[in-house]
Amino acid sequence: MQDGYRVHPEALDRYAAQLEQASERVLQIMSSLGSIEIPSNAFGLLPDAHGLYTSYQEHHDADLQNCSDLSQLLMDTAEGLSGTAEGYRNIDFDVVRTMEVIPA
């Protein structure tokens, strides 16, 4: 019935842990990006200096939001993998328990 297909819950758990670490790293990057501040006069006397600053600030805010979204996506995926691994473990446990009560 399985045709040689076998899930290894511990492999799912290991990958989930890697995704959690990646999520934490993205949050560190986000914190570093968030601490970068450019003064509003950074573009000096360039034509439309205020417009350049506004555009920069919009991109900066979008980068922070993208980091937040990515971190959340990685955590959600890690949680899903952990839940899937637990489901497989529970099914294996139930199958073994059921087989034990079947008379030989």
Short mmCIF file of N, CA and C in Angstrom, two decimals:
data_model
loop_
_atom_site.label_atom_id
_atom_site.label_comp_id
_atom_site.label_asym_id
_atom_site.label_seq_id
_atom_site.Cartn_x
_atom_site.Cartn_y
_atom_site.Cartn_z
N MET A 1 0.82 -1.19 0.00
CA MET A 1 0.00 0.00 0.00
C MET A 1 0.86 1.26 0.00
N GLN A 2 1.99 1.24 0.70
CA GLN A 2 2.85 2.41 0.75
C GLN A 2 3.78 2.52 -0.45
N ASP A 3 3.95 1.44 -1.17
CA ASP A 3 4.83 1.42 -2.34
C ASP A 3 6.23 1.96 -2.02
N GLY A 4 6.77 1.57 -0.87
CA GLY A 4 8.12 1.97 -0.52
C GLY A 4 8.22 3.37 0.05
N TYR A 5 7.13 4.07 0.18
CA TYR A 5 7.14 5.43 0.71
C TYR A 5 7.14 5.39 2.23
N ARG A 6 8.07 6.09 2.84
CA ARG A 6 8.17 6.11 4.30
C ARG A 6 8.52 7.52 4.75
N VAL A 7 7.76 8.02 5.69
CA VAL A 7 8.03 9.34 6.26
C VAL A 7 8.87 9.16 7.52
N HIS A 8 9.86 9.99 7.66
CA HIS A 8 10.72 9.97 8.85
C HIS A 8 10.42 11.23 9.66
N PRO A 9 9.59 11.11 10.69
CA PRO A 9 9.21 12.28 11.48
C PRO A 9 10.41 13.06 12.03
N GLU A 10 11.48 12.34 12.38
CA GLU A 10 12.65 13.04 12.91
C GLU A 10 13.28 13.95 11.86
N ALA A 11 13.18 13.59 10.59
CA ALA A 11 13.70 14.45 9.53
C ALA A 11 12.84 15.72 9.42
N LEU A 12 11.53 15.56 9.57
CA LEU A 12 10.65 16.73 9.57
C LEU A 12 10.97 17.64 10.76
N ASP A 13 11.23 17.04 11.91
CA ASP A 13 11.59 17.83 13.09
C ASP A 13 12.90 18.59 12.88
N ARG A 14 13.88 17.93 12.27
CA ARG A 14 15.17 18.60 12.02
C ARG A 14 14.99 19.79 11.08
N TYR A 15 14.20 19.59 10.04
CA TYR A 15 13.98 20.68 9.09
C TYR A 15 13.20 21.81 9.75
N ALA A 16 12.23 21.47 10.59
CA ALA A 16 11.47 22.49 11.32
C ALA A 16 12.42 23.32 12.19
N ALA A 17 13.37 22.67 12.84
CA ALA A 17 14.34 23.38 13.68
C ALA A 17 15.20 24.32 12.83
N GLN A 18 15.58 23.88 11.64
CA GLN A 18 16.36 24.74 10.75
C GLN A 18 15.54 25.96 10.33
N LEU A 19 14.26 25.76 10.06
CA LEU A 19 13.40 26.88 9.68
C LEU A 19 13.23 27.86 10.83
N GLU A 20 13.14 27.35 12.05
CA GLU A 20 13.04 28.23 13.22
C GLU A 20 14.31 29.07 13.36
N GLN A 21 15.46 28.46 13.14
CA GLN A 21 16.73 29.20 13.19
C GLN A 21 16.77 30.26 12.09
N ALA A 22 16.30 29.91 10.91
CA ALA A 22 16.28 30.87 9.81
C ALA A 22 15.36 32.04 10.14
N SER A 23 14.23 31.75 10.76
CA SER A 23 13.30 32.80 11.16
C SER A 23 13.95 33.75 12.15
N GLU A 24 14.65 33.19 13.12
CA GLU A 24 15.35 34.02 14.11
C GLU A 24 16.42 34.88 13.44
N ARG A 25 17.11 34.32 12.47
CA ARG A 25 18.14 35.08 11.74
C ARG A 25 17.50 36.23 10.97
N VAL A 26 16.36 35.98 10.35
CA VAL A 26 15.66 37.05 9.61
C VAL A 26 15.26 38.16 10.58
N LEU A 27 14.82 37.80 11.79
CA LEU A 27 14.47 38.83 12.78
C LEU A 27 15.69 39.64 13.19
N GLN A 28 16.86 38.99 13.28
CA GLN A 28 18.09 39.73 13.59
C GLN A 28 18.42 40.71 12.47
N ILE A 29 18.26 40.24 11.24
CA ILE A 29 18.52 41.11 10.08
C ILE A 29 17.54 42.28 10.10
N MET A 30 16.28 41.98 10.40
CA MET A 30 15.26 43.02 10.46
C MET A 30 15.62 44.07 11.52
N SER A 31 16.11 43.60 12.66
CA SER A 31 16.52 44.52 13.72
C SER A 31 17.67 45.41 13.25
N SER A 32 18.61 44.81 12.55
CA SER A 32 19.74 45.60 12.03
C SER A 32 19.27 46.63 11.01
N LEU A 33 18.38 46.20 10.12
CA LEU A 33 17.85 47.14 9.13
C LEU A 33 17.05 48.25 9.80
N GLY A 34 16.30 47.87 10.82
CA GLY A 34 15.47 48.85 11.52
C GLY A 34 16.28 49.91 12.24
N SER A 35 17.50 49.57 12.62
CA SER A 35 18.33 50.53 13.34
C SER A 35 19.03 51.53 12.42
N ILE A 36 18.93 51.30 11.12
CA ILE A 36 19.55 52.22 10.16
C ILE A 36 18.61 53.40 9.96
N GLU A 37 19.11 54.58 10.26
CA GLU A 37 18.31 55.78 10.07
C GLU A 37 19.08 56.75 9.18
N ILE A 38 18.39 57.23 8.19
CA ILE A 38 18.96 58.22 7.28
C ILE A 38 18.26 59.54 7.58
N PRO A 39 19.01 60.59 7.88
CA PRO A 39 18.36 61.88 8.16
C PRO A 39 17.66 62.41 6.91
N SER A 40 16.63 63.19 7.14
CA SER A 40 15.83 63.69 6.01
C SER A 40 16.63 64.58 5.08
N ASN A 41 17.74 65.14 5.54
CA ASN A 41 18.56 65.99 4.68
C ASN A 41 19.72 65.23 4.03
N ALA A 42 19.68 63.90 4.10
CA ALA A 42 20.79 63.08 3.59
C ALA A 42 21.01 63.26 2.09
N PHE A 43 19.97 63.63 1.37
CA PHE A 43 20.11 63.77 -0.08
C PHE A 43 20.49 65.20 -0.47
N GLY A 44 20.76 66.01 0.53
CA GLY A 44 21.31 67.35 0.32
C GLY A 44 20.50 68.23 -0.61
N LEU A 45 21.21 68.80 -1.57
CA LEU A 45 20.61 69.77 -2.48
C LEU A 45 20.22 69.15 -3.82
N LEU A 46 20.19 67.85 -3.87
CA LEU A 46 19.78 67.21 -5.12
C LEU A 46 18.36 67.63 -5.48
N PRO A 47 18.08 67.69 -6.78
CA PRO A 47 16.71 68.00 -7.16
C PRO A 47 15.77 66.96 -6.55
N ASP A 48 14.68 67.43 -6.03
CA ASP A 48 13.66 66.58 -5.40
C ASP A 48 14.25 65.75 -4.26
N ALA A 49 15.13 66.35 -3.46
CA ALA A 49 15.75 65.65 -2.34
C ALA A 49 14.71 65.09 -1.39
N HIS A 50 13.66 65.87 -1.15
CA HIS A 50 12.61 65.38 -0.25
C HIS A 50 11.92 64.15 -0.85
N GLY A 51 11.67 64.17 -2.15
CA GLY A 51 11.05 63.02 -2.82
C GLY A 51 11.94 61.79 -2.76
N LEU A 52 13.24 61.98 -2.91
CA LEU A 52 14.18 60.87 -2.81
C LEU A 52 14.16 60.27 -1.40
N TYR A 53 14.13 61.16 -0.40
CA TYR A 53 14.08 60.68 0.98
C TYR A 53 12.78 59.91 1.23
N THR A 54 11.68 60.44 0.75
CA THR A 54 10.39 59.78 0.93
C THR A 54 10.39 58.41 0.26
N SER A 55 10.94 58.33 -0.94
CA SER A 55 11.02 57.06 -1.65
C SER A 55 11.91 56.07 -0.89
N TYR A 56 13.04 56.56 -0.40
CA TYR A 56 13.93 55.71 0.39
C TYR A 56 13.19 55.17 1.61
N GLN A 57 12.49 56.03 2.31
CA GLN A 57 11.79 55.63 3.53
C GLN A 57 10.71 54.59 3.23
N GLU A 58 10.02 54.75 2.11
CA GLU A 58 9.00 53.76 1.71
C GLU A 58 9.64 52.39 1.45
N HIS A 59 10.77 52.40 0.78
CA HIS A 59 11.48 51.14 0.51
C HIS A 59 11.99 50.51 1.82
N HIS A 60 12.49 51.34 2.69
CA HIS A 60 12.99 50.87 3.99
C HIS A 60 11.85 50.21 4.77
N ASP A 61 10.70 50.87 4.82
CA ASP A 61 9.55 50.31 5.52
C ASP A 61 9.09 49.00 4.88
N ALA A 62 9.10 48.96 3.56
CA ALA A 62 8.70 47.73 2.85
C ALA A 62 9.68 46.59 3.15
N ASP A 63 10.97 46.91 3.23
CA ASP A 63 11.97 45.88 3.57
C ASP A 63 11.71 45.31 4.95
N LEU A 64 11.40 46.17 5.90
CA LEU A 64 11.11 45.70 7.26
C LEU A 64 9.87 44.82 7.28
N GLN A 65 8.85 45.22 6.53
CA GLN A 65 7.62 44.42 6.47
C GLN A 65 7.89 43.07 5.80
N ASN A 66 8.70 43.08 4.75
CA ASN A 66 9.04 41.83 4.08
C ASN A 66 9.80 40.88 5.01
N CYS A 67 10.71 41.43 5.81
CA CYS A 67 11.43 40.60 6.78
C CYS A 67 10.47 40.01 7.80
N SER A 68 9.55 40.82 8.27
CA SER A 68 8.56 40.34 9.24
C SER A 68 7.71 39.23 8.63
N ASP A 69 7.25 39.45 7.41
CA ASP A 69 6.43 38.44 6.73
C ASP A 69 7.21 37.15 6.52
N LEU A 70 8.46 37.26 6.10
CA LEU A 70 9.29 36.08 5.86
C LEU A 70 9.52 35.31 7.16
N SER A 71 9.82 36.02 8.22
CA SER A 71 10.04 35.36 9.51
C SER A 71 8.78 34.61 9.94
N GLN A 72 7.63 35.24 9.79
CA GLN A 72 6.38 34.59 10.18
C GLN A 72 6.10 33.37 9.30
N LEU A 73 6.36 33.49 8.01
CA LEU A 73 6.17 32.36 7.10
C LEU A 73 7.06 31.18 7.49
N LEU A 74 8.31 31.46 7.81
CA LEU A 74 9.22 30.39 8.23
C LEU A 74 8.75 29.73 9.52
N MET A 75 8.29 30.53 10.47
CA MET A 75 7.79 29.96 11.74
C MET A 75 6.53 29.13 11.51
N ASP A 76 5.61 29.65 10.68
CA ASP A 76 4.38 28.90 10.39
C ASP A 76 4.70 27.57 9.72
N THR A 77 5.66 27.59 8.80
CA THR A 77 6.06 26.36 8.12
C THR A 77 6.69 25.38 9.10
N ALA A 78 7.53 25.89 9.99
CA ALA A 78 8.16 25.04 11.01
C ALA A 78 7.10 24.40 11.90
N GLU A 79 6.12 25.19 12.31
CA GLU A 79 5.04 24.65 13.14
C GLU A 79 4.24 23.59 12.39
N GLY A 80 4.00 23.83 11.11
CA GLY A 80 3.29 22.84 10.30
C GLY A 80 4.06 21.54 10.18
N LEU A 81 5.36 21.64 9.96
CA LEU A 81 6.18 20.44 9.87
C LEU A 81 6.23 19.69 11.19
N SER A 82 6.33 20.42 12.29
CA SER A 82 6.34 19.77 13.60
C SER A 82 5.02 19.06 13.86
N GLY A 83 3.92 19.71 13.49
CA GLY A 83 2.61 19.08 13.64
C GLY A 83 2.45 17.85 12.77
N THR A 84 2.98 17.92 11.56
CA THR A 84 2.93 16.77 10.66
C THR A 84 3.74 15.61 11.22
N ALA A 85 4.93 15.92 11.73
CA ALA A 85 5.77 14.88 12.33
C ALA A 85 5.06 14.23 13.51
N GLU A 86 4.43 15.04 14.34
CA GLU A 86 3.70 14.50 15.49
C GLU A 86 2.53 13.64 15.03
N GLY A 87 1.86 14.06 13.97
CA GLY A 87 0.77 13.26 13.42
C GLY A 87 1.24 11.89 12.95
N TYR A 88 2.37 11.87 12.25
CA TYR A 88 2.91 10.58 11.80
C TYR A 88 3.30 9.70 12.99
N ARG A 89 3.90 10.31 14.01
CA ARG A 89 4.25 9.52 15.20
C ARG A 89 3.00 8.94 15.86
N ASN A 90 1.96 9.74 15.95
CA ASN A 90 0.71 9.27 16.57
C ASN A 90 0.09 8.14 15.76
N ILE A 91 0.10 8.27 14.44
CA ILE A 91 -0.46 7.21 13.59
C ILE A 91 0.34 5.92 13.77
N ASP A 92 1.66 6.04 13.76
CA ASP A 92 2.50 4.85 13.97
C ASP A 92 2.19 4.20 15.31
N PHE A 93 2.04 5.01 16.35
CA PHE A 93 1.73 4.49 17.68
C PHE A 93 0.38 3.78 17.67
N ASP A 94 -0.63 4.41 17.04
CA ASP A 94 -1.96 3.81 16.99
C ASP A 94 -1.97 2.50 16.21
N VAL A 95 -1.22 2.44 15.12
CA VAL A 95 -1.16 1.21 14.32
C VAL A 95 -0.53 0.09 15.15
N VAL A 96 0.56 0.39 15.83
CA VAL A 96 1.22 -0.63 16.66
C VAL A 96 0.28 -1.09 17.76
N ARG A 97 -0.39 -0.15 18.41
CA ARG A 97 -1.32 -0.51 19.49
C ARG A 97 -2.47 -1.36 18.96
N THR A 98 -2.98 -1.02 17.79
CA THR A 98 -4.07 -1.81 17.19
C THR A 98 -3.59 -3.21 16.84
N MET A 99 -2.39 -3.32 16.29
CA MET A 99 -1.86 -4.63 15.92
C MET A 99 -1.64 -5.51 17.15
N GLU A 100 -1.34 -4.90 18.27
CA GLU A 100 -1.11 -5.66 19.49
C GLU A 100 -2.39 -6.29 20.05
N VAL A 101 -3.53 -5.67 19.78
CA VAL A 101 -4.79 -6.21 20.33
C VAL A 101 -5.46 -7.20 19.38
N ILE A 102 -4.96 -7.30 18.15
CA ILE A 102 -5.52 -8.27 17.21
C ILE A 102 -5.02 -9.66 17.60
N PRO A 103 -5.95 -10.60 17.78
CA PRO A 103 -5.52 -11.95 18.16
C PRO A 103 -4.69 -12.59 17.05
N ALA A 104 -3.71 -13.33 17.45
CA ALA A 104 -2.82 -13.99 16.50
C ALA A 104 -3.45 -15.22 15.91
#
